[in-house]
Amino acid sequence: MLLKKAYTLVFIRTATQILLGFKKRGFGVNLYNGFGGKIEPNETIVDAALRELKEECCLTVRKSDLKNVGHLEFSFEGEPNLMVVSVFSSNIYEGTPKDTEEMSVKWFNYSEIPFQKMWPDDAIWLPLMLENKLFYGRFHYINNNTIGHYKVEELKSMEEFYAKRNLGSVN
Ligand SMILES: Nc1[nH]c(=O)nc2c1ncn2[C@H]1C[C@H](O)[C@@H](COP(=O)(O)OP(=O)(O)OP(=O)(O)O)O1
């Protein structure tokens, strides 16, 4: 039985571009990713997503503008943890993205997303998000650079997916 640990991951997008942060420290260092982190005790998943977004790139998004678009699970060979990541996207935000202690921010055209400098799983599920599809992904890593096995599914509805798995909603 794997021990579940919950995380958030938020992507800010326009019709043609996505904002990514280059992680300067900690888990996923030297990789581009969306903004997110661990969910603190007594915090909803959405509250955690909005807090991490603000902390990591100084942007504010209203709860009603944050859309839950995916659910990812990661395990690592020889480790007892299952990393469970709620993925969100928004195209409405307030503020100007700024570099922080944790991230250097940069906009990328959809055709120029730096997959070679991202987690290897991103190349598999992120294109679904760019097509405005909902998704579930499960990845088992043999080491930090190598996926052993995985599965990715397109979902009809996040609510239906959570209900089927007896998981609560993200709010
Ligand atoms: N394989 C993977 N692919 C991906 O796209 N994102 C991943 C991933 N594995 C983890 N993530 C994301 C989830 C989350 O947004 C982030 C990891 O969160 P962190 O460890 O940075 O959490 P915190 O910011 O709370 O950490 P600290 O404040 O440094 O303790 O990386």
mmCIF file of C-alpha atoms and ligand atoms in Angstrom:
data_model
loop_
_atom_site.group_PDB
_atom_site.id
_atom_site.type_symbol
_atom_site.label_atom_id
_atom_site.label_comp_id
_atom_site.label_asym_id
_atom_site.label_seq_id
_atom_site.Cartn_x
_atom_site.Cartn_y
_atom_site.Cartn_z
ATOM 1 C CA MET A 1 0.000 0.000 0.000
ATOM 2 C CA LEU A 2 1.442 3.353 -1.066
ATOM 3 C CA LEU A 3 1.229 6.404 1.181
ATOM 4 C CA LYS A 4 -0.608 9.197 -0.672
ATOM 5 C CA LYS A 5 0.798 12.739 -0.605
ATOM 6 C CA ALA A 6 -1.254 15.514 -2.200
ATOM 7 C CA TYR A 7 0.123 18.300 -4.403
ATOM 8 C CA THR A 8 -1.204 20.999 -6.720
ATOM 9 C CA LEU A 9 -0.006 22.123 -10.136
ATOM 10 C CA VAL A 10 -1.363 25.269 -11.836
ATOM 11 C CA PHE A 11 -0.889 26.384 -15.434
ATOM 12 C CA ILE A 12 -1.615 29.922 -16.613
ATOM 13 C CA ARG A 13 -2.407 30.027 -20.319
ATOM 14 C CA THR A 14 -3.485 32.352 -23.075
ATOM 15 C CA ALA A 15 -4.851 31.141 -26.426
ATOM 16 C CA THR A 16 -1.291 30.705 -27.748
ATOM 17 C CA GLN A 17 1.086 30.707 -24.773
ATOM 18 C CA ILE A 18 1.712 28.960 -21.459
ATOM 19 C CA LEU A 19 3.531 30.407 -18.450
ATOM 20 C CA LEU A 20 6.133 28.082 -16.968
ATOM 21 C CA GLY A 21 8.485 28.428 -14.031
ATOM 22 C CA PHE A 22 12.063 27.176 -14.012
ATOM 23 C CA LYS A 23 12.513 25.592 -10.596
ATOM 24 C CA LYS A 24 15.564 26.973 -8.807
ATOM 25 C CA ARG A 25 15.549 24.609 -5.795
ATOM 26 C CA GLY A 26 13.981 21.527 -4.254
ATOM 27 C CA PHE A 27 12.058 18.735 -5.949
ATOM 28 C CA GLY A 28 12.201 19.084 -9.758
ATOM 29 C CA VAL A 29 15.103 21.546 -9.605
ATOM 30 C CA ASN A 30 16.333 22.797 -13.027
ATOM 31 C CA LEU A 31 13.099 21.764 -14.729
ATOM 32 C CA TYR A 32 10.296 23.913 -16.142
ATOM 33 C CA ASN A 33 6.859 23.235 -14.720
ATOM 34 C CA GLY A 34 3.592 24.845 -13.716
ATOM 35 C CA PHE A 35 3.259 26.308 -10.218
ATOM 36 C CA GLY A 36 2.323 24.251 -7.196
ATOM 37 C CA GLY A 37 3.341 22.326 -4.157
ATOM 38 C CA LYS A 38 2.189 20.463 -1.121
ATOM 39 C CA ILE A 39 -1.249 20.903 0.372
ATOM 40 C CA GLU A 40 -0.987 22.123 3.972
ATOM 41 C CA PRO A 41 -3.197 20.651 6.706
ATOM 42 C CA ASN A 42 -6.576 22.466 6.945
ATOM 43 C CA GLU A 43 -6.264 23.834 3.410
ATOM 44 C CA THR A 44 -8.514 22.866 0.503
ATOM 45 C CA ILE A 45 -6.807 21.728 -2.683
ATOM 46 C CA VAL A 46 -7.960 24.886 -4.485
ATOM 47 C CA ASP A 47 -6.737 27.132 -1.657
ATOM 48 C CA ALA A 48 -3.354 25.406 -1.796
ATOM 49 C CA ALA A 49 -3.228 25.820 -5.585
ATOM 50 C CA LEU A 50 -3.934 29.563 -5.349
ATOM 51 C CA ARG A 51 -1.455 30.056 -2.492
ATOM 52 C CA GLU A 52 1.367 28.245 -4.323
ATOM 53 C CA LEU A 53 0.638 30.170 -7.541
ATOM 54 C CA LYS A 54 0.943 33.477 -5.672
ATOM 55 C CA GLU A 55 4.077 32.375 -3.785
ATOM 56 C CA GLU A 56 5.866 31.062 -6.868
ATOM 57 C CA CYS A 57 5.025 33.633 -9.579
ATOM 58 C CA CYS A 58 3.082 36.445 -7.844
ATOM 59 C CA LEU A 59 -0.154 35.941 -9.812
ATOM 60 C CA THR A 60 -3.653 35.907 -8.361
ATOM 61 C CA VAL A 61 -6.519 33.877 -9.810
ATOM 62 C CA ARG A 62 -10.108 33.873 -8.570
ATOM 63 C CA LYS A 63 -11.371 30.509 -7.323
ATOM 64 C CA SER A 64 -14.129 30.577 -9.934
ATOM 65 C CA ASP A 65 -11.567 31.027 -12.743
ATOM 66 C CA LEU A 66 -9.438 28.044 -11.726
ATOM 67 C CA LYS A 67 -10.407 24.925 -13.630
ATOM 68 C CA ASN A 68 -9.449 21.439 -12.445
ATOM 69 C CA VAL A 69 -8.317 19.761 -15.659
ATOM 70 C CA GLY A 70 -6.428 16.687 -14.578
ATOM 71 C CA HIS A 71 -5.351 14.221 -11.939
ATOM 72 C CA LEU A 72 -1.836 12.744 -11.951
ATOM 73 C CA GLU A 73 -0.223 10.067 -9.802
ATOM 74 C CA PHE A 74 3.500 9.426 -9.540
ATOM 75 C CA SER A 75 5.383 6.650 -7.807
ATOM 76 C CA PHE A 76 9.121 6.090 -7.676
ATOM 77 C CA GLU A 77 10.915 2.755 -7.641
ATOM 78 C CA GLY A 78 11.725 1.686 -4.093
ATOM 79 C CA GLU A 79 9.756 4.548 -2.474
ATOM 80 C CA PRO A 80 6.617 4.083 -0.378
ATOM 81 C CA ASN A 81 4.895 7.320 -1.498
ATOM 82 C CA LEU A 82 2.283 7.976 -4.164
ATOM 83 C CA MET A 83 2.438 11.622 -5.230
ATOM 84 C CA VAL A 84 -1.099 12.715 -6.138
ATOM 85 C CA VAL A 85 -1.227 15.936 -8.151
ATOM 86 C CA SER A 86 -4.390 17.943 -8.882
ATOM 87 C CA VAL A 87 -3.782 19.884 -12.077
ATOM 88 C CA PHE A 88 -5.467 23.231 -12.764
ATOM 89 C CA SER A 89 -5.538 25.695 -15.616
ATOM 90 C CA SER A 90 -6.684 29.296 -15.873
ATOM 91 C CA ASN A 91 -6.627 31.876 -18.627
ATOM 92 C CA ILE A 92 -7.816 34.676 -16.335
ATOM 93 C CA TYR A 93 -5.360 36.099 -13.829
ATOM 94 C CA GLU A 94 -4.417 39.309 -12.063
ATOM 95 C CA GLY A 95 -0.912 40.730 -11.779
ATOM 96 C CA THR A 96 2.312 40.409 -13.723
ATOM 97 C CA PRO A 97 4.308 37.187 -13.463
ATOM 98 C CA LYS A 98 7.489 37.778 -11.463
ATOM 99 C CA ASP A 99 10.549 35.685 -10.645
ATOM 100 C CA THR A 100 10.592 34.451 -7.068
ATOM 101 C CA GLU A 101 13.075 32.609 -4.819
ATOM 102 C CA GLU A 102 11.705 29.308 -6.117
ATOM 103 C CA MET A 103 10.961 29.955 -9.806
ATOM 104 C CA SER A 104 12.107 32.008 -12.834
ATOM 105 C CA VAL A 105 9.050 32.665 -14.979
ATOM 106 C CA LYS A 106 8.820 32.552 -18.759
ATOM 107 C CA TRP A 107 6.038 32.505 -21.400
ATOM 108 C CA PHE A 108 6.299 29.845 -24.130
ATOM 109 C CA ASN A 109 4.373 29.533 -27.377
ATOM 110 C CA TYR A 110 2.511 26.214 -27.494
ATOM 111 C CA SER A 111 4.792 25.118 -30.332
ATOM 112 C CA GLU A 112 7.932 25.859 -28.259
ATOM 113 C CA ILE A 113 7.243 24.182 -24.930
ATOM 114 C CA PRO A 114 10.646 22.986 -23.577
ATOM 115 C CA PHE A 115 9.673 19.342 -22.981
ATOM 116 C CA GLN A 116 13.336 18.300 -22.937
ATOM 117 C CA LYS A 117 13.750 20.487 -19.807
ATOM 118 C CA MET A 118 10.573 19.237 -18.087
ATOM 119 C CA TRP A 119 9.520 16.071 -16.263
ATOM 120 C CA PRO A 120 9.380 13.315 -18.949
ATOM 121 C CA ASP A 121 5.679 12.686 -18.199
ATOM 122 C CA ASP A 122 4.745 16.233 -19.238
ATOM 123 C CA ALA A 123 5.309 15.447 -22.919
ATOM 124 C CA ILE A 124 2.679 12.696 -22.575
ATOM 125 C CA TRP A 125 -0.206 14.477 -20.791
ATOM 126 C CA LEU A 126 0.374 18.203 -21.328
ATOM 127 C CA PRO A 127 -0.702 18.118 -25.003
ATOM 128 C CA LEU A 128 -4.135 16.902 -23.794
ATOM 129 C CA MET A 129 -4.419 19.960 -21.553
ATOM 130 C CA LEU A 130 -3.508 22.251 -24.448
ATOM 131 C CA GLU A 131 -6.406 20.714 -26.400
ATOM 132 C CA ASN A 132 -8.672 21.557 -23.430
ATOM 133 C CA LYS A 133 -9.178 17.888 -22.607
ATOM 134 C CA LEU A 134 -9.510 16.466 -19.091
ATOM 135 C CA PHE A 135 -7.083 13.721 -18.168
ATOM 136 C CA TYR A 136 -5.856 11.122 -15.679
ATOM 137 C CA GLY A 137 -2.258 9.934 -15.696
ATOM 138 C CA ARG A 138 -0.394 7.347 -13.640
ATOM 139 C CA PHE A 139 3.388 7.180 -13.971
ATOM 140 C CA HIS A 140 5.917 4.922 -12.299
ATOM 141 C CA TYR A 141 9.460 6.289 -12.384
ATOM 142 C CA ILE A 142 12.472 3.960 -12.278
ATOM 143 C CA ASN A 143 14.676 6.978 -11.561
ATOM 144 C CA ASN A 144 14.210 10.769 -11.881
ATOM 145 C CA ASN A 145 14.678 10.668 -15.667
ATOM 146 C CA THR A 146 13.064 7.392 -16.656
ATOM 147 C CA ILE A 147 9.437 6.302 -16.711
ATOM 148 C CA GLY A 148 9.048 2.552 -16.207
ATOM 149 C CA HIS A 149 5.364 2.190 -17.028
ATOM 150 C CA TYR A 150 2.442 4.553 -17.307
ATOM 151 C CA LYS A 151 -1.129 4.998 -18.388
ATOM 152 C CA VAL A 152 -2.966 8.122 -19.501
ATOM 153 C CA GLU A 153 -6.697 8.439 -20.062
ATOM 154 C CA GLU A 154 -8.852 11.228 -21.320
ATOM 155 C CA LEU A 155 -11.764 11.915 -18.925
ATOM 156 C CA LYS A 156 -15.304 13.086 -19.630
ATOM 157 C CA SER A 157 -15.702 14.851 -16.306
ATOM 158 C CA MET A 158 -13.464 15.328 -13.258
ATOM 159 C CA GLU A 159 -16.484 14.959 -10.925
ATOM 160 C CA GLU A 160 -17.373 11.596 -12.463
ATOM 161 C CA PHE A 161 -13.750 10.481 -12.134
ATOM 162 C CA TYR A 162 -13.583 11.467 -8.427
ATOM 163 C CA ALA A 163 -16.955 9.880 -7.698
ATOM 164 C CA LYS A 164 -15.886 6.588 -9.280
ATOM 165 C CA ARG A 165 -12.758 6.517 -7.124
ATOM 166 C CA ASN A 166 -14.536 7.714 -3.981
ATOM 167 C CA LEU A 167 -12.356 10.822 -3.864
ATOM 168 C CA GLY A 168 -13.658 14.165 -2.581
ATOM 169 C CA SER A 169 -13.880 17.213 -4.843
ATOM 170 C CA VAL A 170 -10.964 19.662 -5.016
ATOM 171 C CA ASN A 171 -12.850 22.537 -3.302
HETATM 172 N N1 LIG B 1 6.479 14.065 -12.473
HETATM 173 C C1 LIG B 1 5.980 15.279 -12.330
HETATM 174 N N2 LIG B 1 5.516 15.959 -13.410
HETATM 175 C C2 LIG B 1 5.006 17.199 -13.288
HETATM 176 O O1 LIG B 1 4.612 17.783 -14.302
HETATM 177 N N3 LIG B 1 4.904 17.833 -12.103
HETATM 178 C C3 LIG B 1 5.331 17.202 -11.033
HETATM 179 C C4 LIG B 1 5.876 15.908 -11.093
HETATM 180 N N4 LIG B 1 6.220 15.544 -9.818
HETATM 181 C C5 LIG B 1 5.895 16.593 -9.038
HETATM 182 N N5 LIG B 1 5.359 17.584 -9.756
HETATM 183 C C6 LIG B 1 4.923 18.881 -9.238
HETATM 184 C C7 LIG B 1 3.832 18.823 -8.228
HETATM 185 C C8 LIG B 1 4.113 20.091 -7.431
HETATM 186 O O2 LIG B 1 3.560 21.211 -8.124
HETATM 187 C C9 LIG B 1 5.620 20.205 -7.463
HETATM 188 C C10 LIG B 1 6.309 19.630 -6.260
HETATM 189 O O3 LIG B 1 6.003 20.395 -5.174
HETATM 190 P P1 LIG B 1 7.173 20.909 -4.188
HETATM 191 O O4 LIG B 1 7.939 19.748 -3.699
HETATM 192 O O5 LIG B 1 7.887 22.028 -4.838
HETATM 193 O O6 LIG B 1 6.252 21.436 -3.042
HETATM 194 P P2 LIG B 1 6.448 22.717 -2.135
HETATM 195 O O7 LIG B 1 6.543 23.962 -2.988
HETATM 196 O O8 LIG B 1 5.342 22.659 -1.133
HETATM 197 O O9 LIG B 1 7.823 22.364 -1.523
HETATM 198 P P3 LIG B 1 8.749 23.138 -0.520
HETATM 199 O O10 LIG B 1 8.082 24.434 -0.187
HETATM 200 O O11 LIG B 1 10.029 23.268 -1.305
HETATM 201 O O12 LIG B 1 8.828 22.146 0.622
HETATM 202 O O13 LIG B 1 6.041 19.470 -8.591
#
